[in-house]
Tab-separated table of C-alpha atoms and ligand atoms in Angstrom:
chain	number	residue	atom	x	y	z
A	1	UNK	CA	19.019	57.629	12.624
A	2	UNK	CA	16.544	54.346	12.787
A	3	UNK	CA	15.115	55.412	16.702
A	4	UNK	CA	11.268	56.375	16.736
A	5	UNK	CA	10.763	60.023	17.226
A	6	UNK	CA	7.485	61.935	18.477
A	7	UNK	CA	9.038	65.071	17.866
A	8	UNK	CA	9.228	65.377	13.919
A	9	UNK	CA	8.602	69.045	12.866
A	10	UNK	CA	7.587	69.756	9.414
A	11	UNK	CA	10.533	71.267	8.415
A	12	UNK	CA	12.702	68.442	9.300
A	13	UNK	CA	10.055	66.220	7.246
A	14	UNK	CA	10.092	68.153	4.444
A	15	UNK	CA	14.041	68.783	4.365
A	16	UNK	CA	13.592	64.352	3.904
A	17	UNK	CA	10.777	64.474	1.453
A	18	UNK	CA	13.078	66.722	-0.865
A	19	UNK	CA	16.212	65.039	-0.428
A	20	UNK	CA	17.862	64.094	-3.780
A	21	UNK	CA	16.704	60.962	-4.735
A	22	UNK	CA	19.231	58.743	-4.264
A	23	UNK	CA	20.093	60.316	-1.171
A	24	UNK	CA	17.008	59.914	0.427
A	25	UNK	CA	16.310	56.509	-1.054
A	26	UNK	CA	19.798	55.451	0.867
A	27	UNK	CA	18.625	56.744	4.082
A	28	UNK	CA	14.952	54.920	3.892
A	29	UNK	CA	16.547	51.624	2.614
A	30	UNK	CA	19.261	51.687	5.599
A	31	UNK	CA	16.343	52.498	8.035
A	32	UNK	CA	14.086	49.836	6.665
A	33	UNK	CA	17.180	47.246	6.584
A	34	UNK	CA	17.797	47.913	10.397
A	35	UNK	CA	13.795	47.540	11.094
A	36	UNK	CA	12.471	44.799	9.091
A	37	UNK	CA	13.412	41.901	6.972
A	38	UNK	CA	14.174	43.432	3.436
A	39	UNK	CA	12.633	40.181	1.378
A	40	UNK	CA	8.731	40.054	3.205
A	41	UNK	CA	6.185	41.621	2.373
A	42	UNK	CA	3.040	41.631	4.399
A	43	UNK	CA	-0.166	40.712	2.483
A	44	UNK	CA	-3.493	41.966	3.397
A	45	UNK	CA	-7.149	41.120	1.789
A	46	UNK	CA	-9.150	43.944	1.598
A	47	UNK	CA	-12.905	43.095	1.887
A	48	UNK	CA	-15.771	45.502	1.519
A	49	UNK	CA	-18.658	43.601	3.664
A	50	UNK	CA	-21.179	46.964	3.336
A	51	UNK	CA	-20.869	48.742	0.382
A	52	UNK	CA	-21.806	52.178	-1.021
A	53	UNK	CA	-25.054	54.383	0.375
A	54	UNK	CA	-22.821	56.189	3.118
A	55	UNK	CA	-23.843	59.486	4.722
A	56	UNK	CA	-20.734	60.727	4.697
A	57	UNK	CA	-19.284	63.652	1.969
A	58	UNK	CA	-15.216	62.554	1.982
A	59	UNK	CA	-14.499	63.295	-1.954
A	60	UNK	CA	-12.502	61.175	-2.858
A	61	UNK	CA	-14.786	58.093	-2.400
A	62	UNK	CA	-17.179	56.361	-4.765
A	63	UNK	CA	-19.255	55.025	-1.810
A	64	UNK	CA	-20.525	58.210	-0.506
A	65	UNK	CA	-24.255	57.893	-1.499
A	66	UNK	CA	-24.378	61.679	-2.390
A	67	UNK	CA	-22.114	61.168	-5.407
A	68	UNK	CA	-22.882	59.889	-8.821
A	69	UNK	CA	-20.729	56.894	-9.214
A	70	UNK	CA	-22.244	54.127	-10.467
A	71	UNK	CA	-21.043	52.101	-7.379
A	72	UNK	CA	-23.785	49.670	-6.370
A	73	UNK	CA	-24.645	49.982	-2.637
A	74	UNK	CA	-25.339	46.287	-0.728
A	75	UNK	CA	-26.348	44.995	2.784
A	76	UNK	CA	-23.835	43.943	5.033
A	77	UNK	CA	-22.564	40.704	3.989
A	78	UNK	CA	-23.275	37.184	6.168
A	79	UNK	CA	-20.984	35.636	8.144
A	80	UNK	CA	-20.287	32.428	6.100
A	81	UNK	CA	-20.186	35.024	2.825
A	82	UNK	CA	-17.448	36.811	4.983
A	83	UNK	CA	-15.421	33.174	6.307
A	84	UNK	CA	-15.536	31.843	2.423
A	85	UNK	CA	-13.776	35.251	1.087
A	86	UNK	CA	-11.212	34.975	4.156
A	87	UNK	CA	-10.071	31.502	3.449
A	88	UNK	CA	-10.076	32.329	-0.575
A	89	UNK	CA	-7.721	34.979	0.630
A	90	UNK	CA	-5.958	32.817	2.999
A	91	UNK	CA	-4.986	30.027	0.392
A	92	UNK	CA	-4.113	33.502	-2.384
A	93	UNK	CA	-1.448	33.897	0.159
A	94	UNK	CA	-2.962	36.809	2.399
A	95	UNK	CA	-2.198	36.790	5.768
A	96	UNK	CA	-4.589	39.427	6.958
A	97	UNK	CA	-8.269	40.271	6.005
A	98	UNK	CA	-9.496	44.090	6.633
A	99	UNK	CA	-13.167	44.226	6.386
A	100	UNK	CA	-14.328	47.558	5.275
A	101	UNK	CA	-18.005	48.969	5.848
A	102	UNK	CA	-19.160	52.321	4.615
A	103	UNK	CA	-20.009	53.592	7.727
A	104	UNK	CA	-19.897	56.851	9.438
A	105	UNK	CA	-19.338	55.084	12.944
A	106	UNK	CA	-20.051	52.066	14.293
A	107	UNK	CA	-23.519	51.827	15.915
A	108	UNK	CA	-24.209	49.560	18.554
A	109	UNK	CA	-27.217	46.788	17.349
A	110	UNK	CA	-27.197	43.312	15.319
A	111	UNK	CA	-25.355	44.587	12.695
A	112	UNK	CA	-21.983	45.549	14.826
A	113	UNK	CA	-22.722	42.457	16.845
A	114	UNK	CA	-22.683	40.304	13.174
A	115	UNK	CA	-19.435	42.305	12.068
A	116	UNK	CA	-18.379	40.862	16.299
A	117	UNK	CA	-19.159	37.444	14.664
A	118	UNK	CA	-17.249	37.597	11.295
A	119	UNK	CA	-14.037	38.788	13.647
A	120	UNK	CA	-14.100	35.416	15.387
A	121	UNK	CA	-15.068	33.836	12.505
A	122	UNK	CA	-11.625	35.011	10.639
A	123	UNK	CA	-9.568	34.380	13.827
A	124	UNK	CA	-10.269	31.241	14.077
A	125	UNK	CA	-8.986	30.894	10.638
A	126	UNK	CA	-5.880	31.947	12.091
A	127	UNK	CA	-5.409	34.728	10.177
A	128	UNK	CA	-5.128	38.512	11.326
A	129	UNK	CA	-8.225	40.257	11.447
A	130	UNK	CA	-8.579	44.119	10.769
A	131	UNK	CA	-11.818	46.417	10.328
A	132	UNK	CA	-12.367	49.582	9.298
A	133	UNK	CA	-15.803	50.939	10.479
A	134	UNK	CA	-15.219	54.396	10.962
A	135	UNK	CA	-15.582	56.038	14.220
A	136	UNK	CA	-15.171	53.903	17.198
A	137	UNK	CA	-16.180	54.011	21.008
A	138	UNK	CA	-13.997	52.811	23.642
A	139	UNK	CA	-16.282	50.233	24.664
A	140	UNK	CA	-16.707	49.385	21.115
A	141	UNK	CA	-12.996	49.149	20.163
A	142	UNK	CA	-12.960	47.168	23.567
A	143	UNK	CA	-15.762	44.726	21.873
A	144	UNK	CA	-13.745	44.145	18.793
A	145	UNK	CA	-10.468	43.298	20.708
A	146	UNK	CA	-12.286	40.920	22.688
A	147	UNK	CA	-14.290	39.203	19.811
A	148	UNK	CA	-10.202	39.065	18.813
A	149	UNK	CA	-9.442	41.969	16.214
A	150	UNK	CA	-5.712	42.421	15.778
A	151	UNK	CA	-6.070	45.766	13.891
A	152	UNK	CA	-8.052	48.884	13.398
A	153	UNK	CA	-7.716	50.965	10.390
A	154	UNK	CA	-8.976	54.825	10.174
A	155	UNK	CA	-7.079	56.873	8.444
A	156	UNK	CA	-6.212	60.757	8.629
A	157	UNK	CA	-6.237	61.080	5.056
A	158	UNK	CA	-4.186	64.331	4.623
A	159	UNK	CA	-2.703	67.181	7.118
A	160	UNK	CA	-5.224	68.607	9.519
A	161	UNK	CA	-5.347	71.754	7.469
A	162	UNK	CA	-5.682	69.746	3.982
A	163	UNK	CA	-8.699	67.475	5.562
A	164	UNK	CA	-11.013	70.514	5.742
A	165	UNK	CA	-10.499	70.717	1.771
A	166	UNK	CA	-11.787	66.818	1.268
A	167	UNK	CA	-14.314	66.349	3.568
A	168	UNK	CA	-17.080	68.227	5.584
A	169	UNK	CA	-19.245	65.636	7.388
A	170	UNK	CA	-16.422	64.540	10.137
A	171	UNK	CA	-13.840	66.747	12.038
A	172	UNK	CA	-9.934	65.665	12.391
A	173	UNK	CA	-10.485	65.703	15.977
A	174	UNK	CA	-12.781	62.546	15.655
A	175	UNK	CA	-10.117	60.290	14.118
A	176	UNK	CA	-7.498	61.334	16.273
A	177	UNK	CA	-10.072	60.270	18.986
A	178	UNK	CA	-11.386	56.971	17.504
A	179	UNK	CA	-7.739	55.910	17.112
A	180	UNK	CA	-6.771	57.212	20.872
A	181	UNK	CA	-9.901	54.720	21.448
A	182	UNK	CA	-8.071	52.126	19.613
A	183	UNK	CA	-5.110	52.294	21.652
A	184	UNK	CA	-7.051	51.941	24.782
A	185	UNK	CA	-7.077	48.367	23.710
A	186	UNK	CA	-4.603	45.860	22.749
A	187	UNK	CA	-5.775	45.979	19.095
A	188	UNK	CA	-2.939	47.495	16.512
A	189	UNK	CA	-3.307	50.812	15.277
A	190	UNK	CA	-3.416	51.268	11.347
A	191	UNK	CA	-3.576	54.524	10.177
A	192	UNK	CA	-2.166	56.382	6.515
A	193	UNK	CA	-3.777	58.670	4.052
A	194	UNK	CA	-4.163	59.835	0.738
A	195	UNK	CA	-1.728	61.753	-1.543
A	196	UNK	CA	-2.982	63.042	-5.138
A	197	UNK	CA	-6.238	64.616	-3.476
A	198	UNK	CA	-4.663	68.535	-4.724
A	199	UNK	CA	-2.570	68.694	-1.555
A	200	UNK	CA	0.898	70.749	-1.472
A	201	UNK	CA	3.925	68.743	-0.033
A	202	UNK	CA	3.781	70.635	3.079
A	203	UNK	CA	0.243	69.225	3.645
A	204	UNK	CA	2.181	65.275	3.056
A	205	UNK	CA	4.564	66.299	6.026
A	206	UNK	CA	1.941	67.726	8.214
A	207	UNK	CA	-0.324	64.206	7.289
A	208	UNK	CA	3.064	62.608	8.501
A	209	UNK	CA	3.787	64.973	11.495
A	210	UNK	CA	0.653	63.686	12.598
A	211	UNK	CA	1.298	59.962	12.351
A	212	UNK	CA	4.636	60.473	13.904
A	213	UNK	CA	3.795	61.983	16.918
A	214	UNK	CA	1.085	59.780	17.609
A	215	UNK	CA	2.843	57.589	20.585
A	216	UNK	CA	2.715	54.283	20.098
A	217	UNK	CA	3.357	55.400	16.070
A	218	UNK	CA	0.654	52.914	13.926
A	219	UNK	CA	1.545	49.695	13.454
A	220	UNK	CA	0.483	49.932	9.828
A	221	UNK	CA	0.348	53.131	7.467
A	222	UNK	CA	-1.226	52.721	4.394
A	223	UNK	CA	0.150	55.295	1.416
A	224	UNK	CA	-2.399	55.610	-1.230
A	225	UNK	CA	-2.411	57.215	-4.513
A	226	UNK	CA	-5.357	58.803	-5.765
A	227	UNK	CA	-7.653	57.048	-7.872
A	228	UNK	CA	-10.311	59.662	-9.097
A	229	UNK	CA	-13.305	58.380	-9.672
A	230	UNK	CA	-15.874	60.281	-11.727
A	231	UNK	CA	-18.889	61.544	-10.023
A	232	UNK	CA	-16.473	62.660	-6.999
A	233	UNK	CA	-15.636	66.080	-6.755
A	234	UNK	CA	-11.810	64.655	-7.036
A	235	UNK	CA	-12.533	63.089	-10.839
A	236	UNK	CA	-10.790	65.610	-12.142
A	237	UNK	CA	-7.165	64.972	-9.984
A	238	UNK	CA	-4.032	63.587	-12.182
A	239	UNK	CA	-2.428	61.135	-11.399
A	240	UNK	CA	0.462	61.536	-9.164
A	241	UNK	CA	3.808	60.384	-10.489
A	242	UNK	CA	5.453	57.217	-9.395
A	243	UNK	CA	8.817	60.059	-7.964
A	244	UNK	CA	6.132	61.638	-5.789
A	245	UNK	CA	4.830	58.397	-4.528
A	246	UNK	CA	8.322	57.290	-4.089
A	247	UNK	CA	9.339	60.104	-2.060
A	248	UNK	CA	6.121	59.813	-0.152
A	249	UNK	CA	6.999	55.706	0.590
A	250	UNK	CA	10.909	56.704	1.591
A	251	UNK	CA	9.997	59.772	4.011
A	252	UNK	CA	7.195	57.751	5.656
A	253	UNK	CA	9.569	55.070	6.773
A	254	UNK	CA	12.563	57.297	7.799
A	255	UNK	CA	9.829	58.777	10.397
A	256	UNK	CA	7.699	55.834	11.028
A	257	UNK	CA	10.869	53.423	11.059
A	258	UNK	CA	9.000	50.232	12.847
A	259	UNK	CA	6.093	50.770	10.897
A	260	UNK	CA	4.840	48.661	7.982
A	261	UNK	CA	3.945	50.694	4.967
A	262	UNK	CA	1.484	49.414	2.950
A	263	UNK	CA	1.126	50.154	-0.920
A	264	UNK	CA	-2.367	50.458	-0.669
A	265	UNK	CA	-5.154	52.493	-3.592
A	266	UNK	CA	-3.364	53.462	-7.112
A	267	UNK	CA	-1.049	50.398	-7.713
A	268	UNK	CA	-3.083	49.873	-10.945
A	269	UNK	CA	-1.088	52.810	-11.666
A	270	UNK	CA	1.801	51.905	-11.175
A	271	UNK	CA	4.313	49.224	-13.302
A	272	UNK	CA	6.360	46.718	-11.950
A	273	UNK	CA	9.493	48.857	-11.693
A	274	UNK	CA	7.752	51.496	-10.000
A	275	UNK	CA	6.564	49.205	-7.007
A	276	UNK	CA	9.570	47.602	-6.867
A	277	UNK	CA	11.355	51.079	-6.228
A	278	UNK	CA	8.356	51.776	-3.561
A	279	UNK	CA	9.602	48.393	-1.724
A	280	UNK	CA	13.521	49.488	-1.878
A	281	UNK	CA	12.144	52.692	-0.326
A	282	UNK	CA	10.931	51.219	2.382
A	283	UNK	CA	7.146	49.809	1.381
A	284	UNK	CA	6.717	46.297	3.378
A	285	UNK	CA	2.596	45.605	2.788
A	286	UNK	CA	0.265	45.793	0.039
A	287	UNK	CA	-3.452	45.265	-0.247
A	288	UNK	CA	-3.969	41.869	-2.650
A	289	UNK	CA	-7.318	41.110	-4.735
A	290	UNK	CA	-8.821	42.649	-7.901
A	291	UNK	CA	-10.616	45.061	-6.125
A	292	UNK	CA	-9.609	47.647	-3.028
A	293	UNK	CA	-12.973	48.461	-1.740
A	294	UNK	CA	-14.830	49.395	-4.904
A	295	UNK	CA	-11.495	50.358	-7.580
A	296	UNK	CA	-9.351	48.172	-9.356
A	297	UNK	CA	-6.170	46.340	-8.158
A	298	UNK	CA	-3.948	44.160	-9.734
A	299	UNK	CA	-4.814	40.462	-10.189
A	300	UNK	CA	-3.218	37.781	-7.170
A	301	UNK	CA	-1.707	35.720	-9.099
A	302	UNK	CA	0.541	39.023	-10.863
A	303	UNK	CA	1.007	39.858	-7.184
A	304	UNK	CA	2.659	37.096	-6.638
A	305	UNK	CA	4.754	36.739	-10.063
A	306	UNK	CA	6.139	39.979	-8.985
A	307	UNK	CA	7.253	38.576	-5.414
A	308	UNK	CA	8.671	35.946	-7.233
A	309	UNK	CA	10.431	37.909	-9.663
A	310	UNK	CA	11.796	40.137	-6.951
A	311	UNK	CA	12.611	36.704	-4.763
A	312	UNK	CA	10.253	38.311	-2.084
A	313	UNK	CA	8.509	36.239	0.511
A	314	UNK	CA	4.858	36.731	1.739
A	315	UNK	CA	5.115	37.316	5.847
A	316	UNK	CA	3.377	34.810	8.092
A	317	UNK	CA	0.580	35.946	9.957
A	318	UNK	CA	1.037	36.489	13.697
A	319	UNK	CA	4.508	37.383	12.882
A	320	UNK	CA	5.084	40.937	15.052
A	321	UNK	CA	1.925	40.134	17.780
A	322	UNK	CA	0.416	36.983	18.789
A	323	UNK	CA	-2.569	36.207	18.011
A	324	UNK	CA	-5.298	37.682	19.971
A	325	UNK	CA	-8.220	34.728	21.878
A	326	UNK	CA	-11.472	35.141	20.746
A	327	UNK	CA	-13.832	35.591	23.042
A	328	UNK	CA	-17.471	34.071	22.413
A	329	UNK	CA	-20.250	36.460	22.608
A	330	UNK	CA	-22.067	34.735	25.004
A	331	UNK	CA	-19.124	35.062	27.478
A	332	UNK	CA	-18.372	38.755	26.903
A	333	UNK	CA	-17.172	40.701	29.350
A	334	UNK	CA	-18.245	44.101	27.612
A	335	UNK	CA	-22.109	44.651	27.399
A	336	UNK	CA	-23.445	46.905	24.214
A	337	UNK	CA	-24.055	50.452	25.457
A	338	UNK	CA	-26.477	51.685	23.418
A	339	UNK	CA	-24.358	54.977	22.840
A	340	UNK	CA	-24.985	57.330	20.821
A	341	UNK	CA	-21.687	59.405	20.375
A	342	UNK	CA	-21.747	63.129	19.486
A	343	UNK	CA	-19.155	63.165	16.504
A	344	UNK	CA	-18.771	66.196	14.951
A	345	UNK	CA	-20.418	67.407	11.493
A	346	UNK	CA	-18.560	70.417	11.236
A	347	UNK	CA	-20.317	71.030	7.279
A	348	UNK	CA	-18.225	73.661	6.322
A	349	UNK	CA	-18.489	74.621	2.764
A	350	UNK	CA	-15.438	73.346	0.495
A	351	UNK	CA	-15.530	75.472	-2.934
A	352	UNK	CA	-14.802	72.255	-5.117
A	353	UNK	CA	-17.474	70.529	-3.551
A	354	UNK	CA	-20.184	73.276	-4.126
A	355	UNK	CA	-18.598	73.739	-8.192
A	356	UNK	CA	-18.961	69.924	-8.356
A	357	UNK	CA	-22.602	70.402	-6.943
A	358	UNK	CA	-23.300	73.297	-9.929
A	359	UNK	CA	-22.489	70.796	-12.338
A	360	UNK	CA	-25.093	68.476	-11.081
A	361	UNK	CA	-22.382	66.234	-9.643
A	362	UNK	CA	-23.893	65.757	-6.540
A	363	UNK	CA	-27.237	64.128	-5.306
A	364	UNK	CA	-27.858	66.781	-2.511
B	401	SF4	S1	-14.652	57.176	2.704
B	401	SF4	FE1	-15.781	55.838	4.427
B	401	SF4	S2	-17.029	57.486	5.243
B	401	SF4	FE2	-16.158	58.511	3.901
B	401	SF4	S3	-17.607	58.323	2.136
B	401	SF4	FE3	-16.487	56.534	2.043
B	401	SF4	S4	-16.849	55.099	2.733
B	401	SF4	FE4	-18.117	56.892	3.629
């Protein structure tokens, strides 16, 4: 039952999701224990290296320039600032730093070169380095790999059908193509999604079909609960219940048995008991740090107290895969191609965004 399968159907996943809770928990934790140490949690720190001012219209995101959310934009951080923050994260028990930039896609040029230097710098601190920078080409993924990147995050967000109800400026296929480009390198893939955006259970199952049929499956999958931020089109969505979160985590664990399942946004809305239930259901990673890009997250000390209470230990870096070697920029085999890739921009109308626009919620 715990073998990796790439042919899950939506019906099978729905059957799992809707099992009686005690059976679902038992099935998920049985698989979890076969594949992972149940007392070990991988801890990542998410660092916003370039905040706000994004051109996209992701309905959940306070960093989109078109929404009035009060998020202050900033320029790309310096390499030294990032290294200092990474060191702090390491001292706080994190084994991985995930650098997020509010970009539609990576563009060749000085800013990308600066990000490559950050990757080299953090890898040399013996921490796993992850980036989430939007869409990437194969050449850009190769350059990140050569700099020593361990993981690239690119979430599918939801099912292909519901994705269109949340975002009109990017296409689902572009997301899959980006994951494919990362897969052509030795960088691991981190991809997951968000629940609580108004999607139905079929959409949650649809997202898990899309993730589980990737071959190989992602090495890590964040499961976010929407943090509805005022000023975004999703501001009125009600928080998901802990039971929905537990069901989603358990189902993810069953269909992605080897993947690290990460509790991400929305942890501040969850009690310790709720989080413990998610760990039992198969979650084995969290984001640490008092902020997740721009939304609140539990304090690091609180997380360490929770681990102590539960007898859990943070995972050491490079437990799952050997540390990549960073190649210096001067020795690089991959040139900047100055590519101008044609990522799609469907620009279809989303009713909820139109309604928000009518209420003056959007800048344009
Ligand atoms: S999720 Fe990323 S691409 Fe979408 S608006 Fe936010 S920063 Fe931009």
